[in-house]
Structure formats: C-alpha cells, structure tokens
Short mmCIF file of C-alpha atoms in Angstrom, two decimals:
data_model
loop_
_atom_site.label_atom_id
_atom_site.label_comp_id
_atom_site.label_asym_id
_atom_site.label_seq_id
_atom_site.Cartn_x
_atom_site.Cartn_y
_atom_site.Cartn_z
CA MET U 1 122.78 -160.31 -20.85
CA THR U 2 120.82 -157.84 -18.92
CA LEU U 3 121.62 -154.15 -18.84
CA ARG U 4 122.28 -154.34 -15.14
CA ARG U 5 124.77 -157.13 -15.53
CA ARG U 6 126.60 -155.40 -18.43
CA LEU U 7 126.88 -152.22 -16.40
CA VAL U 8 128.19 -153.94 -13.38
CA LEU U 9 130.76 -156.07 -15.44
CA SER U 10 131.85 -152.74 -17.19
CA ILE U 11 132.34 -150.94 -13.95
CA VAL U 12 134.31 -154.01 -12.63
CA ALA U 13 136.37 -154.23 -15.70
CA ILE U 14 137.37 -150.65 -15.42
CA VAL U 15 138.34 -151.01 -11.83
CA VAL U 16 140.35 -154.07 -12.64
CA ALA U 17 142.07 -152.40 -15.66
CA LEU U 18 142.98 -149.34 -13.49
CA SER U 19 144.23 -151.49 -10.73
CA THR U 20 146.34 -153.45 -13.14
CA VAL U 21 147.71 -150.45 -14.68
CA ILE U 22 148.36 -148.72 -11.44
CA GLY U 23 150.02 -151.95 -10.02
CA ALA U 24 152.17 -152.65 -13.04
CA GLY U 25 153.25 -149.08 -12.92
CA SER U 26 154.02 -149.21 -9.30
CA ILE U 27 156.13 -152.46 -9.70
CA VAL U 28 157.98 -151.01 -12.76
CA ALA U 29 158.80 -147.72 -10.84
CA LEU U 30 159.86 -149.57 -7.78
CA PHE U 31 162.22 -151.89 -9.77
CA SER U 32 163.62 -148.95 -11.70
CA ILE U 33 164.19 -146.78 -8.54
CA GLN U 34 165.81 -149.82 -6.55
CA ARG U 35 167.95 -150.64 -9.61
CA ALA U 36 169.10 -147.04 -9.86
CA ALA U 37 170.00 -147.20 -6.19
CA ILE U 38 171.94 -150.38 -6.79
CA ASP U 39 173.67 -148.66 -9.69
CA ASP U 40 174.72 -145.68 -7.42
CA GLN U 41 175.83 -148.12 -4.75
CA LEU U 42 177.73 -150.19 -7.26
CA THR U 43 179.57 -147.08 -8.57
CA SER U 44 180.67 -146.26 -5.04
CA ALA U 45 181.76 -149.85 -4.34
CA THR U 46 183.77 -149.89 -7.53
CA SER U 47 185.60 -146.67 -6.52
CA ARG U 48 186.49 -148.21 -3.24
CA ALA U 49 187.70 -151.45 -4.79
CA GLN U 50 189.83 -149.49 -7.22
CA ARG U 51 191.41 -147.51 -4.59
CA SER U 52 192.24 -150.60 -2.56
CA VAL U 53 193.94 -152.09 -5.59
CA GLU U 54 195.85 -149.01 -6.34
CA ARG U 55 197.04 -148.92 -2.70
CA GLN U 56 198.16 -152.55 -2.86
CA GLY U 57 199.60 -152.23 -6.29
CA ALA U 58 198.65 -154.47 -9.12
CA GLY U 59 199.79 -157.47 -7.29
CA GLY U 60 199.34 -161.24 -7.91
CA PRO U 61 197.38 -163.89 -6.31
CA GLY U 62 197.92 -162.52 -2.77
CA LEU U 63 196.13 -159.42 -3.60
CA ASP U 64 193.29 -158.57 -0.86
CA ILE U 65 190.70 -156.42 -2.59
CA THR U 66 187.44 -157.75 -1.03
CA ARG U 67 187.40 -155.85 2.34
CA PRO U 68 187.96 -152.20 1.60
CA SER U 69 186.41 -149.85 4.13
CA GLY U 70 182.56 -149.26 3.46
CA GLN U 71 181.97 -152.42 1.26
CA ALA U 72 178.57 -153.97 2.06
CA ALA U 73 177.91 -157.67 2.66
CA GLY U 74 177.26 -159.57 -0.49
CA THR U 75 179.60 -157.33 -2.63
CA LEU U 76 181.24 -159.28 -5.43
CA THR U 77 184.90 -158.20 -6.20
CA LEU U 78 186.96 -160.06 -8.65
CA TYR U 79 190.22 -159.03 -10.15
CA PHE U 80 191.04 -160.92 -13.42
CA LEU U 81 194.80 -160.90 -13.72
CA ASP U 82 194.61 -163.00 -16.83
CA ALA U 83 192.47 -165.48 -18.43
CA ARG U 84 193.19 -168.19 -15.82
CA THR U 85 193.92 -166.24 -12.63
CA VAL U 86 191.03 -164.60 -10.63
CA VAL U 87 191.44 -162.93 -7.32
CA GLY U 88 188.76 -162.02 -4.99
CA GLY U 89 185.19 -163.34 -3.93
CA VAL U 90 182.03 -162.31 -2.15
CA LEU U 91 181.95 -160.54 1.25
CA ALA U 92 179.93 -162.46 3.66
CA GLN U 93 177.81 -160.93 6.61
CA ASP U 94 180.53 -161.93 9.18
CA GLY U 95 183.28 -160.20 7.14
CA ASP U 96 184.81 -163.34 5.53
CA VAL U 97 185.32 -163.73 2.00
CA VAL U 98 183.71 -166.56 0.18
CA ALA U 99 185.30 -167.68 -3.05
CA VAL U 100 183.40 -167.74 -6.24
CA PRO U 101 183.06 -170.99 -8.03
CA ASP U 102 184.39 -171.25 -11.57
CA SER U 103 180.86 -171.90 -12.92
CA SER U 104 179.81 -168.43 -11.47
CA THR U 105 183.00 -166.65 -12.95
CA GLN U 106 182.33 -167.93 -16.57
CA PRO U 107 179.43 -165.56 -17.30
CA LEU U 108 181.75 -162.63 -16.30
CA TYR U 109 184.37 -163.34 -19.07
CA GLY U 110 182.33 -161.85 -21.66
CA LEU U 111 181.68 -158.52 -20.07
CA ARG U 112 182.53 -155.40 -21.91
CA VAL U 113 185.06 -153.38 -20.03
CA ASP U 114 183.39 -149.93 -20.30
CA GLY U 115 182.37 -149.12 -16.80
CA ALA U 116 178.64 -149.73 -17.63
CA THR U 117 176.28 -151.51 -15.25
CA ARG U 118 174.76 -154.73 -16.25
CA THR U 119 172.65 -157.65 -14.66
CA VAL U 120 174.22 -160.95 -15.00
CA ASP U 121 172.96 -164.32 -13.68
CA LEU U 122 175.82 -165.93 -11.95
CA GLY U 123 173.92 -169.14 -11.12
CA GLY U 124 174.21 -171.42 -8.02
CA ASP U 125 173.66 -169.57 -4.74
CA LEU U 126 174.64 -166.15 -6.07
CA GLY U 127 171.88 -165.71 -8.45
CA ARG U 128 171.52 -162.34 -10.29
CA TYR U 129 174.11 -159.58 -9.75
CA ARG U 130 174.33 -156.02 -10.99
CA VAL U 131 177.97 -155.81 -12.15
CA THR U 132 180.37 -153.43 -13.79
CA ALA U 133 183.90 -154.08 -15.23
CA VAL U 134 186.74 -151.51 -15.32
CA SER U 135 190.16 -151.78 -16.66
CA LEU U 136 193.25 -151.50 -14.36
CA GLY U 137 196.21 -151.65 -16.50
CA THR U 138 196.45 -155.14 -18.09
CA ALA U 139 193.97 -156.55 -15.46
CA VAL U 140 190.24 -156.27 -15.12
CA LEU U 141 188.30 -155.42 -11.94
CA VAL U 142 184.69 -156.63 -11.66
CA VAL U 143 182.49 -155.41 -8.92
CA GLY U 144 178.91 -156.44 -8.35
CA LEU U 145 175.99 -156.12 -5.86
CA PRO U 146 173.14 -158.58 -5.51
CA MET U 147 169.80 -158.09 -7.09
CA THR U 148 168.07 -160.41 -4.70
CA PRO U 149 166.80 -157.50 -2.34
CA VAL U 150 165.35 -155.80 -5.46
CA TYR U 151 163.37 -158.86 -6.54
CA GLU U 152 162.24 -159.62 -3.18
CA SER U 153 160.82 -156.13 -2.77
CA VAL U 154 159.22 -156.35 -6.17
CA GLY U 155 157.79 -159.67 -5.23
CA LYS U 156 156.26 -158.33 -2.05
CA LEU U 157 154.80 -155.36 -3.82
CA PHE U 158 153.34 -157.63 -6.55
CA GLY U 159 151.57 -159.66 -3.78
CA VAL U 160 150.29 -156.43 -2.19
CA VAL U 161 149.10 -155.43 -5.65
CA LEU U 162 147.20 -158.68 -6.09
CA VAL U 163 145.55 -158.52 -2.73
CA VAL U 164 144.58 -154.83 -3.14
CA THR U 165 143.30 -155.57 -6.77
CA ALA U 166 141.17 -158.51 -5.31
CA LEU U 167 139.76 -156.37 -2.56
CA ALA U 168 139.01 -153.63 -4.93
CA LEU U 169 137.38 -156.06 -7.33
CA LEU U 170 135.10 -157.38 -4.56
CA ALA U 171 134.36 -153.80 -3.34
CA ALA U 172 133.71 -152.50 -6.88
CA THR U 173 131.43 -155.48 -7.63
CA GLY U 174 129.32 -154.79 -4.47
CA VAL U 175 129.23 -151.01 -4.79
CA ALA U 176 128.43 -151.17 -8.60
CA ALA U 177 125.72 -153.67 -7.94
CA VAL U 178 124.03 -151.35 -5.42
CA VAL U 179 124.47 -148.23 -7.41
CA VAL U 180 123.41 -149.79 -10.68
CA ARG U 181 120.25 -151.28 -9.07
CA ARG U 182 119.31 -148.04 -7.64
CA SER U 183 120.05 -146.17 -10.72
CA LEU U 184 118.01 -148.66 -12.88
CA ARG U 185 115.02 -148.71 -10.48
CA PRO U 186 113.15 -146.00 -12.43
CA LEU U 187 113.82 -147.99 -15.67
CA GLU U 188 112.49 -151.06 -14.06
CA ARG U 189 109.42 -149.24 -13.00
CA VAL U 190 108.98 -148.22 -16.71
CA ALA U 191 109.47 -151.91 -17.74
CA GLU U 192 106.96 -152.98 -15.09
CA THR U 193 104.41 -150.44 -16.23
CA ALA U 194 104.85 -151.50 -19.86
CA SER U 195 104.53 -155.25 -18.95
CA SER U 196 101.36 -154.54 -16.94
CA VAL U 197 99.96 -152.67 -20.07
CA ALA U 198 100.82 -155.58 -22.30
CA ARG U 199 99.05 -157.99 -20.03
CA MET U 200 95.76 -155.89 -19.83
CA PRO U 201 92.88 -156.73 -22.03
CA LEU U 202 92.49 -153.29 -23.71
CA GLU U 203 88.81 -153.62 -24.42
CA ARG U 204 87.63 -150.61 -22.40
CA SER U 205 88.94 -147.15 -22.54
CA ASP U 206 89.04 -146.87 -18.72
CA ALA U 207 91.54 -149.78 -18.58
CA LEU U 208 94.54 -147.37 -18.69
CA ASP U 209 93.10 -145.14 -16.01
CA GLY U 210 95.85 -144.53 -13.26
CA VAL U 211 98.45 -146.50 -15.25
CA ARG U 212 101.29 -144.24 -15.54
CA VAL U 213 105.12 -144.13 -14.98
CA PRO U 214 105.88 -142.04 -11.79
CA ASP U 215 109.44 -141.19 -13.02
CA THR U 216 109.03 -138.18 -15.26
CA ASP U 217 111.89 -135.97 -14.21
CA PRO U 218 113.06 -134.23 -17.52
CA ARG U 219 116.53 -133.86 -16.36
CA THR U 220 117.24 -137.52 -16.45
CA GLU U 221 117.14 -139.94 -19.42
CA VAL U 222 114.78 -142.32 -17.65
CA GLY U 223 112.47 -139.34 -16.73
CA ARG U 224 112.26 -138.29 -20.40
CA VAL U 225 111.54 -141.96 -21.29
CA GLY U 226 108.76 -141.99 -18.64
CA THR U 227 107.23 -138.80 -19.93
CA ALA U 228 107.18 -140.03 -23.40
CA PHE U 229 105.61 -143.38 -22.18
CA ASN U 230 103.04 -141.64 -20.25
CA ARG U 231 102.13 -139.46 -23.32
CA MET U 232 101.95 -142.62 -25.34
CA LEU U 233 99.46 -144.20 -22.91
CA GLY U 234 97.41 -141.10 -23.10
CA HIS U 235 97.22 -141.30 -26.80
CA ILE U 236 96.36 -144.96 -26.56
CA ALA U 237 93.45 -144.02 -24.02
CA GLY U 238 92.25 -141.41 -26.30
CA ALA U 239 92.23 -143.70 -29.38
CA MET U 240 90.42 -146.32 -27.36
CA GLN U 241 87.78 -143.74 -26.30
CA ALA U 242 87.38 -142.75 -29.97
CA ARG U 243 87.00 -146.35 -30.92
CA GLU U 244 84.45 -146.90 -28.29
CA ARG U 245 82.53 -143.95 -29.36
CA SER U 246 82.68 -145.08 -33.02
CA GLU U 247 81.55 -148.60 -32.03
CA GLN U 248 78.85 -147.26 -29.89
CA LYS U 249 77.61 -145.24 -32.88
CA VAL U 250 77.77 -148.36 -35.07
CA ARG U 251 75.81 -150.44 -32.46
CA GLN U 252 73.15 -147.69 -32.11
CA PHE U 253 72.83 -147.36 -35.89
CA VAL U 254 72.37 -151.15 -36.33
CA ALA U 255 69.97 -151.30 -33.46
CA ASP U 256 67.93 -148.24 -34.78
CA ALA U 257 68.08 -149.52 -38.36
CA SER U 258 67.00 -152.99 -37.38
CA HIS U 259 64.28 -151.84 -35.30
CA GLU U 260 63.07 -149.37 -37.96
CA LEU U 261 63.23 -151.87 -40.81
CA ARG U 262 60.99 -154.42 -39.04
CA THR U 263 57.81 -152.31 -39.58
CA PRO U 264 58.29 -151.76 -43.32
CA LEU U 265 59.39 -155.27 -43.93
CA ALA U 266 56.30 -156.56 -42.15
CA SER U 267 54.15 -154.19 -44.35
CA VAL U 268 55.87 -155.52 -47.49
CA ARG U 269 55.38 -159.20 -46.45
CA GLY U 270 51.70 -158.46 -45.47
CA TYR U 271 50.84 -156.75 -48.75
CA ALA U 272 52.67 -159.22 -50.68
CA GLU U 273 50.87 -162.12 -49.10
CA LEU U 274 47.41 -160.38 -49.32
CA THR U 275 48.07 -159.71 -52.93
CA ARG U 276 49.11 -163.39 -53.51
CA ARG U 277 45.98 -164.68 -51.81
CA MET U 278 43.63 -162.33 -53.59
CA GLY U 279 45.26 -162.63 -56.90
CA ALA U 280 43.08 -165.25 -58.44
CA ASP U 281 42.54 -162.99 -61.70
CA LEU U 282 46.25 -161.92 -61.67
CA PRO U 283 48.61 -163.49 -64.25
CA GLN U 284 50.87 -166.21 -63.11
CA ASP U 285 54.00 -164.22 -63.38
CA VAL U 286 52.76 -161.61 -61.15
CA VAL U 287 51.57 -164.10 -58.58
CA TYR U 288 55.04 -165.59 -58.71
CA ALA U 289 56.58 -162.31 -58.20
CA MET U 290 54.45 -161.73 -55.13
CA SER U 291 55.49 -165.00 -53.68
CA ARG U 292 59.13 -164.20 -54.26
CA ILE U 293 58.66 -160.75 -52.61
CA GLU U 294 57.00 -162.44 -49.59
CA SER U 295 59.87 -165.00 -49.40
CA GLU U 296 62.69 -162.48 -49.57
CA SER U 297 60.88 -160.21 -47.03
CA LEU U 298 60.78 -163.11 -44.61
CA ARG U 299 64.42 -163.80 -45.22
CA MET U 300 65.34 -160.13 -44.73
CA THR U 301 63.21 -159.89 -41.69
CA SER U 302 65.19 -162.82 -40.15
CA MET U 303 68.37 -161.07 -40.85
CA VAL U 304 67.22 -157.78 -39.36
CA GLU U 305 66.16 -159.74 -36.23
CA ASP U 306 69.57 -161.19 -36.05
CA LEU U 307 71.30 -157.79 -36.36
CA LEU U 308 68.97 -156.38 -33.70
CA LEU U 309 69.80 -159.30 -31.41
CA LEU U 310 73.57 -158.73 -31.97
CA ALA U 311 73.25 -155.02 -31.19
CA ARG U 312 71.42 -155.69 -28.03
CA LEU U 313 73.88 -158.32 -26.88
CA ASP U 314 76.84 -155.79 -27.60
CA GLU U 315 75.03 -153.46 -25.17
CA GLY U 316 74.81 -156.12 -22.48
CA ARG U 317 70.96 -156.56 -22.83
CA GLU U 318 68.65 -159.23 -23.96
CA VAL U 319 69.89 -161.97 -21.60
CA GLN U 320 67.41 -162.74 -18.63
CA PHE U 321 68.86 -165.39 -16.30
CA ALA U 322 66.79 -168.19 -14.84
CA ASP U 323 67.15 -171.99 -14.29
CA VAL U 324 67.06 -173.49 -17.76
CA ASP U 325 66.46 -177.18 -18.65
CA LEU U 326 69.19 -177.61 -21.18
CA THR U 327 68.10 -181.16 -21.97
CA GLY U 328 64.63 -180.13 -22.92
CA LEU U 329 66.03 -177.50 -25.22
CA VAL U 330 68.29 -180.01 -26.95
CA LEU U 331 65.33 -182.50 -27.37
CA ASP U 332 63.03 -179.74 -28.82
CA ALA U 333 65.69 -178.52 -31.21
CA VAL U 334 66.38 -182.02 -32.44
CA ASN U 335 62.77 -182.80 -32.97
CA ASP U 336 62.32 -179.56 -35.08
CA ALA U 337 65.58 -180.54 -37.05
CA HIS U 338 64.08 -183.96 -37.73
CA ALA U 339 61.06 -182.35 -39.25
CA ALA U 340 63.09 -179.83 -41.25
CA SER U 341 65.74 -182.17 -42.58
CA PRO U 342 64.44 -185.75 -42.59
CA ASP U 343 67.39 -186.77 -44.92
CA HIS U 344 69.97 -186.22 -42.09
CA VAL U 345 70.54 -188.67 -39.26
CA ILE U 346 70.18 -186.59 -36.03
CA ALA U 347 70.79 -188.23 -32.63
CA VAL U 348 71.06 -187.07 -29.09
CA ASP U 349 73.43 -188.09 -26.33
CA VAL U 350 72.11 -186.60 -22.99
CA PRO U 351 71.97 -187.70 -19.31
CA ASP U 352 68.99 -189.34 -17.99
CA GLU U 353 68.54 -186.74 -15.45
CA PRO U 354 67.69 -183.20 -16.65
CA VAL U 355 70.72 -180.85 -16.84
CA VAL U 356 69.86 -177.42 -15.44
CA VAL U 357 72.05 -174.37 -16.00
CA PRO U 358 71.49 -170.59 -15.29
CA GLY U 359 70.74 -168.70 -18.41
CA ASP U 360 68.21 -167.36 -20.86
CA ALA U 361 65.95 -170.06 -22.33
CA ALA U 362 65.12 -168.34 -25.51
CA ARG U 363 68.79 -167.40 -26.21
CA LEU U 364 70.12 -170.84 -25.29
CA HIS U 365 67.53 -172.47 -27.56
CA GLN U 366 68.65 -170.21 -30.47
CA VAL U 367 72.27 -171.32 -29.73
CA VAL U 368 71.28 -175.02 -30.08
CA VAL U 369 69.12 -174.32 -33.18
CA ASN U 370 71.73 -172.30 -34.80
CA LEU U 371 74.40 -175.10 -34.34
CA VAL U 372 72.29 -177.76 -35.58
CA THR U 373 71.08 -175.72 -38.59
CA ASN U 374 74.66 -175.03 -39.36
CA ALA U 375 75.39 -178.69 -39.34
CA ARG U 376 72.39 -179.58 -41.59
CA THR U 377 73.11 -176.73 -43.95
CA HIS U 378 76.66 -177.40 -44.71
CA THR U 379 76.66 -181.16 -44.80
CA PRO U 380 75.31 -183.56 -47.45
CA GLU U 381 72.22 -185.77 -47.05
CA GLY U 382 72.76 -188.91 -44.89
CA THR U 383 75.24 -187.06 -42.69
CA ARG U 384 75.00 -188.11 -38.93
CA ILE U 385 74.66 -185.25 -36.46
CA THR U 386 74.95 -185.86 -32.77
CA VAL U 387 73.93 -183.36 -30.11
CA GLY U 388 75.34 -184.16 -26.74
CA ILE U 389 75.40 -182.80 -23.12
CA ALA U 390 78.16 -183.70 -20.58
CA ARG U 391 78.61 -182.45 -16.99
CA VAL U 392 82.13 -181.10 -16.44
CA THR U 393 83.99 -179.80 -13.34
CA ASP U 394 83.01 -176.07 -13.72
CA GLY U 395 79.67 -176.36 -15.72
CA VAL U 396 78.27 -178.15 -18.71
CA ASP U 397 79.52 -178.88 -22.13
CA LEU U 398 77.09 -178.82 -25.10
CA THR U 399 78.56 -180.48 -28.29
CA VAL U 400 77.27 -180.73 -31.79
CA ARG U 401 79.15 -183.28 -33.82
CA ASP U 402 78.87 -184.38 -37.52
CA ASP U 403 80.75 -186.59 -39.76
CA GLY U 404 80.57 -184.49 -42.94
CA GLN U 405 83.34 -183.15 -45.12
CA GLY U 406 84.84 -180.85 -42.43
CA ILE U 407 85.64 -177.18 -42.52
CA ASP U 408 88.42 -175.51 -44.44
CA PRO U 409 91.27 -174.98 -41.86
CA GLU U 410 91.99 -171.53 -43.30
CA PHE U 411 88.51 -170.51 -42.46
CA LEU U 412 88.45 -171.67 -38.76
CA PRO U 413 90.07 -168.58 -37.29
CA LYS U 414 87.21 -166.33 -38.70
CA LEU U 415 84.36 -168.92 -38.31
CA PHE U 416 82.54 -166.77 -35.55
CA GLU U 417 83.12 -163.47 -37.14
CA ARG U 418 80.03 -161.58 -38.44
CA PHE U 419 79.04 -162.13 -42.02
CA ALA U 420 81.87 -164.65 -42.36
CA ARG U 421 80.99 -167.53 -44.67
CA ALA U 422 82.95 -170.55 -45.91
CA ASP U 423 81.79 -169.87 -49.47
CA SER U 424 80.81 -166.94 -51.47
CA SER U 425 77.45 -168.23 -52.58
CA ARG U 426 74.33 -166.00 -51.78
CA SER U 427 71.76 -168.43 -52.81
CA ARG U 428 69.26 -169.57 -50.37
CA SER U 429 69.96 -173.25 -50.91
CA ALA U 430 73.75 -172.91 -50.38
CA GLY U 431 74.44 -169.59 -48.96
CA SER U 432 73.75 -167.76 -45.60
CA THR U 433 73.97 -164.50 -44.03
CA GLY U 434 76.90 -165.38 -41.88
CA LEU U 435 75.32 -164.37 -38.69
CA GLY U 436 74.27 -167.76 -37.14
CA LEU U 437 77.54 -168.62 -35.54
CA ALA U 438 78.22 -165.01 -34.67
CA ILE U 439 75.02 -165.08 -32.68
CA VAL U 440 76.07 -168.36 -31.04
CA ASP U 441 79.43 -166.80 -29.97
CA ALA U 442 77.65 -163.63 -28.64
CA VAL U 443 75.07 -165.43 -26.65
CA VAL U 444 77.52 -167.88 -25.17
CA GLN U 445 79.86 -164.90 -24.02
CA ALA U 446 76.82 -163.15 -22.60
CA HIS U 447 76.29 -166.24 -20.40
CA GLY U 448 79.94 -166.24 -19.25
CA GLY U 449 80.81 -169.28 -21.37
CA ARG U 450 83.04 -169.95 -24.49
CA VAL U 451 82.50 -171.76 -27.75
CA ALA U 452 85.18 -173.72 -29.69
CA VAL U 453 85.38 -175.86 -32.75
CA ALA U 454 87.65 -178.64 -34.06
CA SER U 455 87.25 -179.95 -37.46
CA VAL U 456 88.85 -182.61 -39.67
CA PRO U 457 87.34 -184.41 -42.68
CA GLY U 458 84.79 -186.84 -41.14
CA ASP U 459 84.72 -185.26 -37.82
CA THR U 460 83.47 -181.58 -36.82
CA VAL U 461 82.57 -180.81 -33.39
CA PHE U 462 81.34 -177.58 -31.97
CA THR U 463 81.83 -177.22 -28.08
CA VAL U 464 79.78 -174.79 -26.07
CA HIS U 465 80.95 -174.55 -22.48
CA LEU U 466 78.33 -173.00 -20.07
CA PRO U 467 79.43 -172.17 -16.48
CA GLY U 468 77.40 -173.92 -13.73
CA THR U 469 76.82 -170.55 -11.91
CA ARG U 470 75.68 -167.14 -13.10
CA PRO U 471 78.54 -164.72 -13.84
CA ALA U 472 79.34 -162.44 -10.91
CA GLY U 473 79.74 -159.23 -12.92
CA PRO U 474 79.05 -157.90 -16.40
CA VAL U 475 80.46 -160.07 -19.18
CA ALA U 476 82.47 -158.56 -21.94
CA GLY U 477 80.41 -158.68 -25.14
CA PRO U 478 81.69 -159.65 -28.60
CA THR U 479 83.18 -157.18 -31.12
CA ALA U 480 80.73 -155.12 -32.77
CA PRO U 481 80.76 -154.98 -36.73
CA ASP U 482 82.73 -152.03 -38.16
CA GLU U 483 81.14 -149.46 -40.38
CA ALA U 484 82.36 -151.08 -43.53
CA THR U 485 80.63 -154.32 -42.52
CA VAL U 486 77.39 -152.53 -41.63
#
C-alpha cells in the first residue's frame, strides 16, 4: 500500500472514529436526558394519581383513578386491589380510558413496590413503559408513561448521526486526498529525481549536472531529505570525476607505455634476428636463445600494439569511417585462416552481392580475423568454422560459428573483458593474452554496434551487429583496464 493511501485511510479512519464516538455519546446523552425527563413526569403523575385515590377512598372496582387533572395522554394508571382485581387503564388522546389487556398486566405483577422507576415491556400495542409502583394500604398503585417518544427521538438522532457521518466520511476522504497529495508532492519530486538518476547511464561525470531536488527547506522533513539527497548526488558526481581522472591516467599510461615500448622491442627483435643470421660460428644453444628472443619480442610487440589500439579506442580515436566491403574482408580473412590452419574446415556463407557498411576497413578486418583466430585457437583439429553475413532490418549481422566443445557457461559473462581467458595456460600453443575479444568488443562499440555470444557444446556462435548508417554522435567506448590489470 502506498504512503498516500495509508495517510488518507488513516485520516478517514480518525474522522469515522470521532464521528462514531460523538454520535454514540450524543445518542446516549439524549436517551439519558429524555429518560430523566420521563422519570420527573412519572413522579408528578404518580403524585396526582395518589391524590385522586385518596380523595375517592380506597374503593373497589368503581374507583376512577385514570383522569385526574394534569395527566397526559398515554399515562398508564392501574390500581391492584388484590391478585385478581385491577382497576384503571391508559388515558387516550380523546380523554377516554382504554382498558389494559391481561397479557400486558402480567409483567407488572412482579414489580417491587419501592417507588423506583423501571422500564417494562408490556407487549401488544403498548410497548415499553417507564413505570413505578407505590403502596396504598393493602393495594398497589402502578403508574407509567410510554417510552415510545424517547425511542423515536433516539431513532431520529441515530439517522441524523449516520447521515452526518457519511457526509463527513466523504468530505474527509476528498479533503484528505487533496491535502495528502499536496503534502507529498515534494516527496514525489524526490522519488522522481531518484528514479531518473537510477535510469541514467552513469558513465560520464557530467551526467548528474543539473539533476537536483528543488525541495531543500531545512524546516521540513522532506526538505531535509532533499538536501541530503542533493549532497549524495554531489558526492557521486565527485566520485565519478575522480574515477574519470583515474581512468584517463590509466589510458594515458597504457598509450604512452605501449608507444614507448615499440621502439626498444623493435631494437631487441632486430638485434636478435641479426645475431641469429650472422651467428654461423656461434654455438647452437646461443642461436636457439636468439631465435627465442626474436619470437618472444614479436609476441610482446603484438601485445603492445593491442594495448595501444585499446587505449586509442578508449579515447575515441583510431576509427576512420568510409564505405567498407564487408564481404571482401570476410573472404580475405577466411583465405588467411585456411593457410594458417589447414586442419580446420572453414566455410563462408555470404550473399552474392557485396555487403557494404560504414566503418574502418582495417579495424573491421581485425574484428573478423580475431573472431576466426579465436575459433581456430580454442577448438580441436577438424572443427568446422562458418563465417556468415546476413542483412537485417537496421544493419548487418556478421556471425562466426563453430561446432567445437563450446565455452564454459561461467566464463561467458566475462568473455569480452580485457585479459580474460578461459584457461590459465600461458603457453603459446594453448594460451593467449586475453585481448583479442576485448579488441573485437571495443572496435564494434566504436562503430556503434554490439557483439554477443551464445554457446552450447557443439554450437558456439559470435554475432557482430553493425548498423547500416554511421553513428550520429560520439559512441561510448569500452571500459578501460584498471590500474591493477595494467
């Protein structure tokens, strides 16, 4: 249940409770006041009836005690001479005396003769009466007044209370809804701001610029929440700026280090190659050592070039857009793969007409080569690899499929992370630097596309989606490696 609904229901419940208490108190008070008035009238009527009996003497059945002066219509006056003889009746509106049936006199036989007032249900047309019994010698005088007017008044008041309570409930609901809505509007603005921040891709430090809660009055609870929320957004923005500065330093370090390492690596490779070629008189172990130095320098140069490319892609550089024949790139890459790995079955599935996309030919060629190389490296001999191109609604899909052993499902979420490898081997035959798929992801993102992978044993497919048009604005680059990784 929402806070607004709880507040409205709470206010309505309070109004209903107060109306109920006030209405019940009013009804009880009215009933008590009118019953007290009836008791006063009954005391007076009893006195008049006593005086009438005393004037006439304690006579027999001919005694007339129902019409003394001042008695009101509906007054019950009964004179019990003995257990079987009753004189009197009820005074009607026209002044006549109406006899009381025996069934209505039966409840009166058990009255205590002590002058106290009691409510007795006489049944029939008489209903409830407020009665009192007094002793007159050997006889008993019973006088009563009807309670019907009291119950009618209470019933009318009960109806009024119901109507007033219903109207108060409706009014309270409407007023509470309006008041609560207005009162919670600042809190809703805080919630809207929090929701908008939660939906934002917080990749840039300026993403939170201008995103603040306007309600910051320190005198209100919501204002204090808004102030704290704005302070938190400021801290987040500051942390993002610090992270960007740190990432920029890491990118710059990787770029500078990669750039600076190329020259000494080229020198090491050159001197190693020169020594190997001129080492006719050198011992065989020295020649072998020079060849290993040359080989490892080539491998390290390749890694440095990959790191330099990633650093440049992180900075939004290195991609020069032009019309690229993707079909030609795929055919060239497959032909190279045939020569490098004749034990794999490598096929193509491309349209007859050339497929042209906007992009950087060198970088897209690297994407295809890396995906095919990844399939060759991590599958056994005889594995079938199929490179395909398909036109889709909003661009082109490039797929590289193999029927190898598949990829560990636990490794799939981090497959495109830098330096991520499915095994811990570092040998040249089984290991890798873990940068090939990271370069694929970075280049594809720089082209405004996306790369995905699906793998089960016997069927692994990498899908690269490239848009049919050049991205309108700058494309967010991939996440740079952290300092620990570098």
